[in-house]
XYZ file of C-alpha atoms in Angstrom:
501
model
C -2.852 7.482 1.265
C -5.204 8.880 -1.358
C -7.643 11.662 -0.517
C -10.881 12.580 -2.739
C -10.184 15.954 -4.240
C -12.996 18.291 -3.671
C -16.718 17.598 -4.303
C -15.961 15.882 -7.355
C -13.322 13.340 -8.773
C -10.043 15.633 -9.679
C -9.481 14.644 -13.418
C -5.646 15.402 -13.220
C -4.367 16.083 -16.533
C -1.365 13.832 -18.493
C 0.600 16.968 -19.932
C 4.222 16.707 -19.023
C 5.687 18.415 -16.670
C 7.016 21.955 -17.917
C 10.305 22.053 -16.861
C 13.536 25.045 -18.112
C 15.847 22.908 -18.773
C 16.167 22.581 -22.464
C 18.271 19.565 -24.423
C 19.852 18.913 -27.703
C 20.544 16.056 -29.602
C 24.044 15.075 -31.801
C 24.101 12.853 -34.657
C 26.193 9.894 -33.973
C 28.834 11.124 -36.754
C 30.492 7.218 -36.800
C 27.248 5.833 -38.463
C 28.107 5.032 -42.076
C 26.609 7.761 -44.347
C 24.923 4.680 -46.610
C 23.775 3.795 -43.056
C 22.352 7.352 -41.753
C 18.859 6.992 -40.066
C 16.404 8.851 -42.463
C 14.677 12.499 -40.966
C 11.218 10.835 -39.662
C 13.429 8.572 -37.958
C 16.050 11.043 -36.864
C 12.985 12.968 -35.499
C 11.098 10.542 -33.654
C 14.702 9.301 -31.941
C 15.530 12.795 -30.238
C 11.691 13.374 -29.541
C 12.189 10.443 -27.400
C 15.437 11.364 -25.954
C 14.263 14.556 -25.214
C 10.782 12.970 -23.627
C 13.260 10.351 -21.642
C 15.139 13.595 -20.870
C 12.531 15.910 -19.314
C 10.556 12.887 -17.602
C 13.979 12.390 -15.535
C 14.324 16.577 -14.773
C 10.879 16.254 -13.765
C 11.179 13.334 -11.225
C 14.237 15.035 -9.803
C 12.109 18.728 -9.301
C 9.288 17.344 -8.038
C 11.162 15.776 -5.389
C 13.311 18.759 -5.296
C 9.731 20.716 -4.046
C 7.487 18.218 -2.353
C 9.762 15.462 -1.075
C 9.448 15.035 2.724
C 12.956 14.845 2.777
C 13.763 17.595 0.317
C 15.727 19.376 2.895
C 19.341 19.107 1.695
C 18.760 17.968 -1.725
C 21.793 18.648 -3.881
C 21.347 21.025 -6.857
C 20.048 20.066 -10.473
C 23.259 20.680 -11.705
C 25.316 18.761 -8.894
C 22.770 15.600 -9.009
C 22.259 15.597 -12.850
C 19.345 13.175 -13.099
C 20.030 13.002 -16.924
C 23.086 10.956 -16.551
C 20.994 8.140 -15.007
C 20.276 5.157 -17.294
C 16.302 4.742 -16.705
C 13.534 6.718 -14.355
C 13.995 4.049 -11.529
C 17.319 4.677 -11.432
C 16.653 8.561 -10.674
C 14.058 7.274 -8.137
C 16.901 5.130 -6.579
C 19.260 7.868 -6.639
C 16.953 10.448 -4.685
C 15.775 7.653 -2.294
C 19.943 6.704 -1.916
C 20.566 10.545 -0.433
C 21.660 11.511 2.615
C 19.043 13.610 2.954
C 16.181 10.676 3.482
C 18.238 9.355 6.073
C 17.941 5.824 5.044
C 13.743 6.065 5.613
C 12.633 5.750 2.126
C 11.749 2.380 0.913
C 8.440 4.108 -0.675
C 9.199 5.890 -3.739
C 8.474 4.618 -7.320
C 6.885 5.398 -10.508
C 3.326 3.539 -12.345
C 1.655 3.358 -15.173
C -1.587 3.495 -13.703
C -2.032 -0.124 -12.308
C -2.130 1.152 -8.324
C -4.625 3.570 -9.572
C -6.755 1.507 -11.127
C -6.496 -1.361 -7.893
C -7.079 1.603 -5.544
C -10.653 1.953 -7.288
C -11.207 -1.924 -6.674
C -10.011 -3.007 -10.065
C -6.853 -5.719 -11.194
C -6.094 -7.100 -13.897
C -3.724 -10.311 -12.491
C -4.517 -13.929 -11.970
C -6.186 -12.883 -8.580
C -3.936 -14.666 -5.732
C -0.774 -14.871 -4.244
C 1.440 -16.864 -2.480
C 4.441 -17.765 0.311
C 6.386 -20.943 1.874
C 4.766 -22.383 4.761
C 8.486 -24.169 4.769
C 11.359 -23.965 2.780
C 10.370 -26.588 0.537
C 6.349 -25.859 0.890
C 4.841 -22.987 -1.343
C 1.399 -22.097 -0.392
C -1.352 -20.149 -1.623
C -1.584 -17.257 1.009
C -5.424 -15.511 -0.409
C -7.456 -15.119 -3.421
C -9.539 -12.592 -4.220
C -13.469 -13.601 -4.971
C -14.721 -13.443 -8.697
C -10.926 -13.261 -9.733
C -9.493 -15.372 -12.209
C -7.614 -17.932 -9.856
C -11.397 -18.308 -8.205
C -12.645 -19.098 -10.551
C -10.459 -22.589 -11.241
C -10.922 -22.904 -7.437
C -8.223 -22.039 -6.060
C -7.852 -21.593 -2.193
C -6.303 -20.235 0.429
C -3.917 -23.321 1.970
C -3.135 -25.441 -0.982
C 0.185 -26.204 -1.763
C 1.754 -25.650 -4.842
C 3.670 -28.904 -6.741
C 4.323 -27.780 -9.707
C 4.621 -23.837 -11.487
C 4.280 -24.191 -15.749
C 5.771 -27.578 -15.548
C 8.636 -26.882 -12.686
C 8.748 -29.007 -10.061
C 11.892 -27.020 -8.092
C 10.015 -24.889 -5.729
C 12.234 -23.598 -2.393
C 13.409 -20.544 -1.041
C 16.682 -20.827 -3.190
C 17.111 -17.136 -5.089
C 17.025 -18.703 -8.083
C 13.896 -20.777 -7.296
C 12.083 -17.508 -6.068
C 12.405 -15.457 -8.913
C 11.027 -17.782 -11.268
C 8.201 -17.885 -8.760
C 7.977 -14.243 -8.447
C 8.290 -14.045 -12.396
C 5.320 -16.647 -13.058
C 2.731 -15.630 -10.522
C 3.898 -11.375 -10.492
C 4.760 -11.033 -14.176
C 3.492 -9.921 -17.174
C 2.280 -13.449 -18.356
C -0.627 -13.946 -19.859
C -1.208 -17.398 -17.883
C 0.254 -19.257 -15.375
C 0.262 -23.718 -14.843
C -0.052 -24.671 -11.598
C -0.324 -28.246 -9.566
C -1.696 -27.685 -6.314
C -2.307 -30.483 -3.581
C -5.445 -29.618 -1.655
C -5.683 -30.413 2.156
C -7.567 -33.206 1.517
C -4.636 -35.179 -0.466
C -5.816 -34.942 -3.490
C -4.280 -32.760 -6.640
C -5.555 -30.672 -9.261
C -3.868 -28.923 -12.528
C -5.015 -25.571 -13.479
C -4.231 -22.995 -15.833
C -4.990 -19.569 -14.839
C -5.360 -16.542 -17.429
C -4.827 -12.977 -16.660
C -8.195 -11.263 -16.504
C -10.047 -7.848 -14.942
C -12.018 -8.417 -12.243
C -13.466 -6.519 -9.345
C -12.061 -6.694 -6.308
C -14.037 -7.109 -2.912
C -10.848 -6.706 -0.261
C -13.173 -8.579 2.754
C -11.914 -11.577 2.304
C -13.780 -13.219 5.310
C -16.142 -12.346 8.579
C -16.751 -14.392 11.453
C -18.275 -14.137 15.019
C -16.995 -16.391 17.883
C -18.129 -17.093 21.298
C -15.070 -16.645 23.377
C -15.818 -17.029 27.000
C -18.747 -15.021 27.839
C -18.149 -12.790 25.008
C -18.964 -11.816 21.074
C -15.738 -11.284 19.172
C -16.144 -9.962 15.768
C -13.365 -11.171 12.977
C -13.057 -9.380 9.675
C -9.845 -9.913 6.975
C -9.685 -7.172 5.365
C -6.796 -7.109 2.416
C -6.941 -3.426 0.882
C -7.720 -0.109 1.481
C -9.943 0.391 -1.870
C -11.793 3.518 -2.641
C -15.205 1.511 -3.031
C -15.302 -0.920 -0.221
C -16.696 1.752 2.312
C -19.814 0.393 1.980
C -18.800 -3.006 2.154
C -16.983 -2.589 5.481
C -20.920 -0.734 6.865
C -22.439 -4.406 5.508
C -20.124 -6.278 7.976
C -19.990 -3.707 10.865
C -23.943 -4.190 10.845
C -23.713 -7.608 11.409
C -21.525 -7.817 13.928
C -23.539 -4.929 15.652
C -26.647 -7.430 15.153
C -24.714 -10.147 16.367
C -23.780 -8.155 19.440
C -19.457 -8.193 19.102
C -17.613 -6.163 22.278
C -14.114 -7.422 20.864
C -13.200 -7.290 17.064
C -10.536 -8.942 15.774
C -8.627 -7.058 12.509
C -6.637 -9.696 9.881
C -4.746 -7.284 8.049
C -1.745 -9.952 7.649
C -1.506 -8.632 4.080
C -2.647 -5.408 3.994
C -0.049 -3.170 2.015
C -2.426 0.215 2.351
C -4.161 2.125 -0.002
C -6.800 5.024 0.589
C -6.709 7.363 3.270
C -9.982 8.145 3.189
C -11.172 4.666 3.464
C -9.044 4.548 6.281
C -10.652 7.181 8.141
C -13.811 4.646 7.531
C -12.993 1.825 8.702
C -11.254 3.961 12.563
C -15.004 5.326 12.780
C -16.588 2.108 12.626
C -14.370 0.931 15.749
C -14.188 3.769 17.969
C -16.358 4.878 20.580
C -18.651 7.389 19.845
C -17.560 9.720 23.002
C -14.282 10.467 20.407
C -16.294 12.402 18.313
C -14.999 15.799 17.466
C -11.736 14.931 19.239
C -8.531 14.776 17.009
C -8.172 11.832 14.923
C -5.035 12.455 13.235
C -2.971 15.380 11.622
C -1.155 15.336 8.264
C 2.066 17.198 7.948
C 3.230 17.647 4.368
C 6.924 18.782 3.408
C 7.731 22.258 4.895
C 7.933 23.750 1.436
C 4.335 22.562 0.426
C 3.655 24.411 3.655
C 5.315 27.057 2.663
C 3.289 27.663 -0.218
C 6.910 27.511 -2.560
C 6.060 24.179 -4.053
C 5.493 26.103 -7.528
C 6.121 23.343 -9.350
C 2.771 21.780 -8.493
C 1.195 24.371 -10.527
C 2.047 21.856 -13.592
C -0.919 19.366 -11.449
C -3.835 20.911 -12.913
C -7.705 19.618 -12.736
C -11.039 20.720 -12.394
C -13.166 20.925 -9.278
C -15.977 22.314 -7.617
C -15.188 25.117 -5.246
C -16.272 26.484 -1.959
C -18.635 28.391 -3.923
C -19.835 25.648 -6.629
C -18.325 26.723 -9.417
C -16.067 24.180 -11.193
C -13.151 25.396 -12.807
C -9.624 24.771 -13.343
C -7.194 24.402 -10.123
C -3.683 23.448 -9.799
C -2.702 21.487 -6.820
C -0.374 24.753 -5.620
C -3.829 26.381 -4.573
C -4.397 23.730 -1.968
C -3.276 25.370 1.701
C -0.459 22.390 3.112
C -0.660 23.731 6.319
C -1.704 21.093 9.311
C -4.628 22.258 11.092
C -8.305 21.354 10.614
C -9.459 24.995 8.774
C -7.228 23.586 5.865
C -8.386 20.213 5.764
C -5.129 18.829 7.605
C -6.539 17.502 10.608
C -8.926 14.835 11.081
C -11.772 14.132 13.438
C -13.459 10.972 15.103
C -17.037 10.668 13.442
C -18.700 7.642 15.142
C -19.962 5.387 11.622
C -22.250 2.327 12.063
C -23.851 0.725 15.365
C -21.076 -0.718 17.006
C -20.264 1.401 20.063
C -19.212 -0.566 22.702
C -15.987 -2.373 21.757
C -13.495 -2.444 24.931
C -10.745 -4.396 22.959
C -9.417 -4.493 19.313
C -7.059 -7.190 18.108
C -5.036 -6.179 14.926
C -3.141 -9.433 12.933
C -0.338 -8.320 11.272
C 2.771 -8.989 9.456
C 5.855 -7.136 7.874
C 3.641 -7.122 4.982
C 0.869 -4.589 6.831
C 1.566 -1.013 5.971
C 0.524 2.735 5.099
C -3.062 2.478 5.276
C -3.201 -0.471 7.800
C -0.922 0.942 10.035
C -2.745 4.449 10.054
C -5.746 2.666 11.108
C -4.111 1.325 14.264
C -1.984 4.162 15.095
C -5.372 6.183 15.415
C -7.022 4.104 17.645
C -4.273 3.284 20.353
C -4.693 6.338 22.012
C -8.687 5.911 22.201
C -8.832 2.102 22.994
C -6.859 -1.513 24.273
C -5.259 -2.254 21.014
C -3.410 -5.824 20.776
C -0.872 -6.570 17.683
C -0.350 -10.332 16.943
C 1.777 -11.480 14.332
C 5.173 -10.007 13.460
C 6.272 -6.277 13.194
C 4.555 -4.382 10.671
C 6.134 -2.802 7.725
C 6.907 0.391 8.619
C 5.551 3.445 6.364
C 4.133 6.377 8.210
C 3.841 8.683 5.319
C 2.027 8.816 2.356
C 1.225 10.349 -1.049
C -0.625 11.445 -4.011
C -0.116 10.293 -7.619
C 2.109 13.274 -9.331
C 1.789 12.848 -13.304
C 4.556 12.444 -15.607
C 3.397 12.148 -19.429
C 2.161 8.730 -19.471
C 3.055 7.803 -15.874
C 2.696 8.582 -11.743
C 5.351 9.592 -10.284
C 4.875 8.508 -6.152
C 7.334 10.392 -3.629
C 6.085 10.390 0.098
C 4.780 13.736 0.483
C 3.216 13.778 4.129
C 3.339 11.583 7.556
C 0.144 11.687 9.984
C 0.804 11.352 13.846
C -2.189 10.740 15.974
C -4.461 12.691 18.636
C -0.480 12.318 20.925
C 1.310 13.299 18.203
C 2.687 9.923 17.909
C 3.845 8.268 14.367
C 6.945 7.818 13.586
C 6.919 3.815 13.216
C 9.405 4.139 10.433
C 10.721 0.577 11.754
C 7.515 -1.111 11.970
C 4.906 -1.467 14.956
C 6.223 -3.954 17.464
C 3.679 -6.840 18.707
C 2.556 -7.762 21.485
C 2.205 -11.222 20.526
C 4.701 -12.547 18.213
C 4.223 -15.392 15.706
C 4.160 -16.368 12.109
C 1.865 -16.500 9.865
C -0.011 -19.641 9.263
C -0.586 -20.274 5.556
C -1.992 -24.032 5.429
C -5.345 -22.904 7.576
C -8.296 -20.563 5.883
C -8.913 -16.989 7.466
C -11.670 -17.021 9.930
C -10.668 -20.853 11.287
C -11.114 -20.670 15.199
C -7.319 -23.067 15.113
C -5.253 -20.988 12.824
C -2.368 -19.676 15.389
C -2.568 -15.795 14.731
C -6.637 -16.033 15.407
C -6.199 -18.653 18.095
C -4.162 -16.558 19.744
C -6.739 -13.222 19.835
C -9.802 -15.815 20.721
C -7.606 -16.964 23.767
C -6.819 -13.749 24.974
C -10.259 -12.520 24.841
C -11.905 -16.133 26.907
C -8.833 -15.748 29.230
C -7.221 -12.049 29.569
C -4.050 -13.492 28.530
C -1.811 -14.893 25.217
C -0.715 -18.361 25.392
C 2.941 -19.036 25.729
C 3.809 -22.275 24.794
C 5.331 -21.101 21.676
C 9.738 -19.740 21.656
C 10.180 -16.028 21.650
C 13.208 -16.610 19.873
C 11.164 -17.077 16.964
C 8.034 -16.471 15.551
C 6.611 -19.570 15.411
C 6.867 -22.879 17.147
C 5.913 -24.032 13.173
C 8.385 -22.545 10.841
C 11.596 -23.152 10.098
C 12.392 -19.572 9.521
C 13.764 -17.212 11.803
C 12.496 -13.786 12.120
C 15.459 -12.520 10.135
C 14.798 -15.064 7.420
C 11.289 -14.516 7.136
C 11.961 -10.871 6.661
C 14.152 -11.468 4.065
C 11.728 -13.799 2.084
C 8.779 -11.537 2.708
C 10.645 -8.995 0.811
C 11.538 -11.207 -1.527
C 8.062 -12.589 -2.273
C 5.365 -9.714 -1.427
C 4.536 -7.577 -4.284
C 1.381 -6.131 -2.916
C 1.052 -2.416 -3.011
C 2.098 -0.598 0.163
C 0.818 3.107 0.473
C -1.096 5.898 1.589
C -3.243 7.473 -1.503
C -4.674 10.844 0.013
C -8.165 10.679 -1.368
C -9.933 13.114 1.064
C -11.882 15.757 -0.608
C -10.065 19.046 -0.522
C -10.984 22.330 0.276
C -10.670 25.226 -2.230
């Protein structure tokens, strides 16, 4: 989760990290001496080794300060992150400790892409994709004005062909050149899609930037006697507050009491948007009441986190001056004085929901899962889909020379104290994910099943419990396993919320 550093954007600088430990280089005294590298060469080599060198101390002392599972870290001199062969492999190591306790499936490092999606802005071909069976690849969404709109691509079509390659299955070896052609770095990708109507269609798709607008549909049905509201919302962006007031007003205008929430693929994103979207579904007689509480690491707490000294920017204080702050000056403590503590705000017109259905999938996280944990204590919240991902805690971007370093920093437990959904969120209705219908159609299972529950006070249970769907082929351990395999949307909490200096 991503919070909005005082009254002003925090403009974090890009220095490395100043660490103590210093480093030498050694000539490699086998090269040939009509071979030997020249001095501007020699140079620029142990400049990067030593760059290569302190990026790794610094990964390993951040965590060593603001980890949330710092406690029983092993010394710099016992883990030795300069022995490991690349940053990720630190990153694995920490995450690998005891320590953690087998919880962290969060940590990595960026080069600024998350940052720049967070503010509503990618630079991919603009959809994504999983099996609807094992032979059956599907186009799961696509984002509006992106590039894969623009050649008309939809949500439901199957996929026949990838740059030329008919082999498309859940095989490993079929997967990864999926996962390479549609999540890689090229420039295009060649696709032959079959649309519902029988027909088929080649299209080459190019790389492009593109704003993204994460409501990827609205709806309101007539369920019974009632007004149920549906919104698919697919990202937590930092600019799609307003966007979310645009809907909310007209399903206050169309007179909703039940909402229905598709966040099926909703991997997280800003806590402050968050906070949003909970005030624009709970009841106004929460306000002033405890939303939710943040708890950083004990040593951030503790005000010992030194190291976070090296996280300067400038902001506008308390008093309106701007100047130069580190983010060591910031008070970790959890209460509300020190920003730590979060209150219901009723946003928007719509005040009398009684019921609030949540779709969701192992691929809902962070963000998405905040959002529900804060309103089961206040309302009747109903989960359909399949257990969520499981990430209670969250972060803030920590830079590294040219990159962000992200090590969960915090978890957030709600007005019970309750939040430690490390495993996921169970359901209360479970079933798969329906890829060949669009979001928003009254038939597709997940919605059909909300819709019958609101006409009828009860799910429909036709469908085995022994699996997730009376549809798939896959089992719920199998579609686990290829969800990991196929989702690379981001999953995190970005604290954004303005803090107080």
């Amino acid at each position: 989760m991503i919070k909005n550093f005082s009254a002003q954007k925090l403009f974090l600088c890009t220095l490395m990290s100043v660490v103590v430990f210093a480093t030498s280089c050694k000539k490699n005294s086998n090269a040939p001496a009509t071979e030997e590298p020249s001095t501007e060469t020699n140079a620029l080599q142990t400049s990067t080794t030593n760059r290569d060198f302190l990026t790794k101390d610094s990964i390993f002392l951040y965590a060593k300060q603001t980890y949330l599972w710092n406690v029983g870290m092993p010394s710099y001199d016992n883990f030795n992150p300069r022995k490991y062969a690349s940053n990720d492999a630190v990153i694995a190591a920490i995450k690998a400790l005891p320590s953690t306790g087998g919880k962290d499936k969060y940590s990595f490092m960026d080069n600024g892409t998350v940052a720049g999606q967070l503010g509503g802005v990618s630079g991919d071909f603009g959809f994504s994709v999983f099996f609807n069976t094992a032979n059956d690849l599907r186009i799961k969404y696509v984002y509006a004005t992106s590039p894969a709109d623009a050649q008309g691509l939809k949500r439901g079509y199957q996929i026949t062909k990838i740059n030329g390659s008919t082999n498309i299955n859940t095989s490993d070896a079929s997967i990864n050149a999926v996962v390479d052609a549609i999540f890689g770095s090229n420039a295009t990708v060649s696709l032959t899609v079959q649309k519902p109507d029988g027909t088929s269609k080649d299209v080459v798709v190019t790389r492009a930037t593109y704003n993204i607008n994460p409501i990827l549909a609205t709806s309101t049905f007539t369920a019974g006697t009632k007004k149920v509201g549906y919104i698919n919302y697919n990202s937590f962006t930092t600019n799609s507050a307003a966007l979310l007031d645009a809907a909310f007003a007209k399903f206050a205008t169309d007179g909703i009491t039940e909402l229905v929430v598709d966040l099926r693929y909703n991997g997280g994103g800003s806590v402050a948007t968050s906070e949003a979207f909970t005030n624009l579904i709970a009841p106004s007689s929460q306000n002033g009441k405890v939303m939710y509480t943040t708890y950083w690491t004990q040593t951030m707490q503790d005000g010992k986190a030194t190291i976070l000294q090296n996280q300067k920017f400038y902001a506008k204080g308390n008093d309106g001056v701007t100047r130069l702050y580190s983010m060591f000056d910031y008070p970790w403590v959890p209460t509300a004085a020190a920003g730590n503590q979060e209150v219901f705000a009723k946003r928007g017109s719509v005040n009398n929901l009684t019921r609030v259905y949540f779709i969701v999938t192992g691929s809902t996280a962070s963000a998405s899962e905040l959002l529900i944990n804060n309103l089961k204590p206040v309302m009747d919240v109903k989960l359909i889909g399949s257990k969520t991902y499981g990430k209670p805690v969250g972060f803030f971007a920590i830079k590294i020379d040219k990159s962000d370093l992200y090590l969960p920093q915090f978890q957030t437990k709600n007005q019970l104290n309750q939040g430690d959904y490390f495993d996921g969120m169970a359901v209360d209705k479970s079933l798969a994910d329906d890829v060949t219908k669009e979001f928003g159609d009254p038939t597709e299972k997940l919605l059909a099943q909300a819709l019958n529950y609101s006409a009828t006070g009860s799910f429909t249970s036709f469908l085995k419990e022994n699996t997730i769907s009376g549809t798939t082929p896959f089992s719920n351990s199998q579609m686990i396993d290829l969800t990991g395999k196929m989702d690379h949307e981001f999953k995190g909490m970005i604290e954004t919320r303005k803090f107080k200096f």
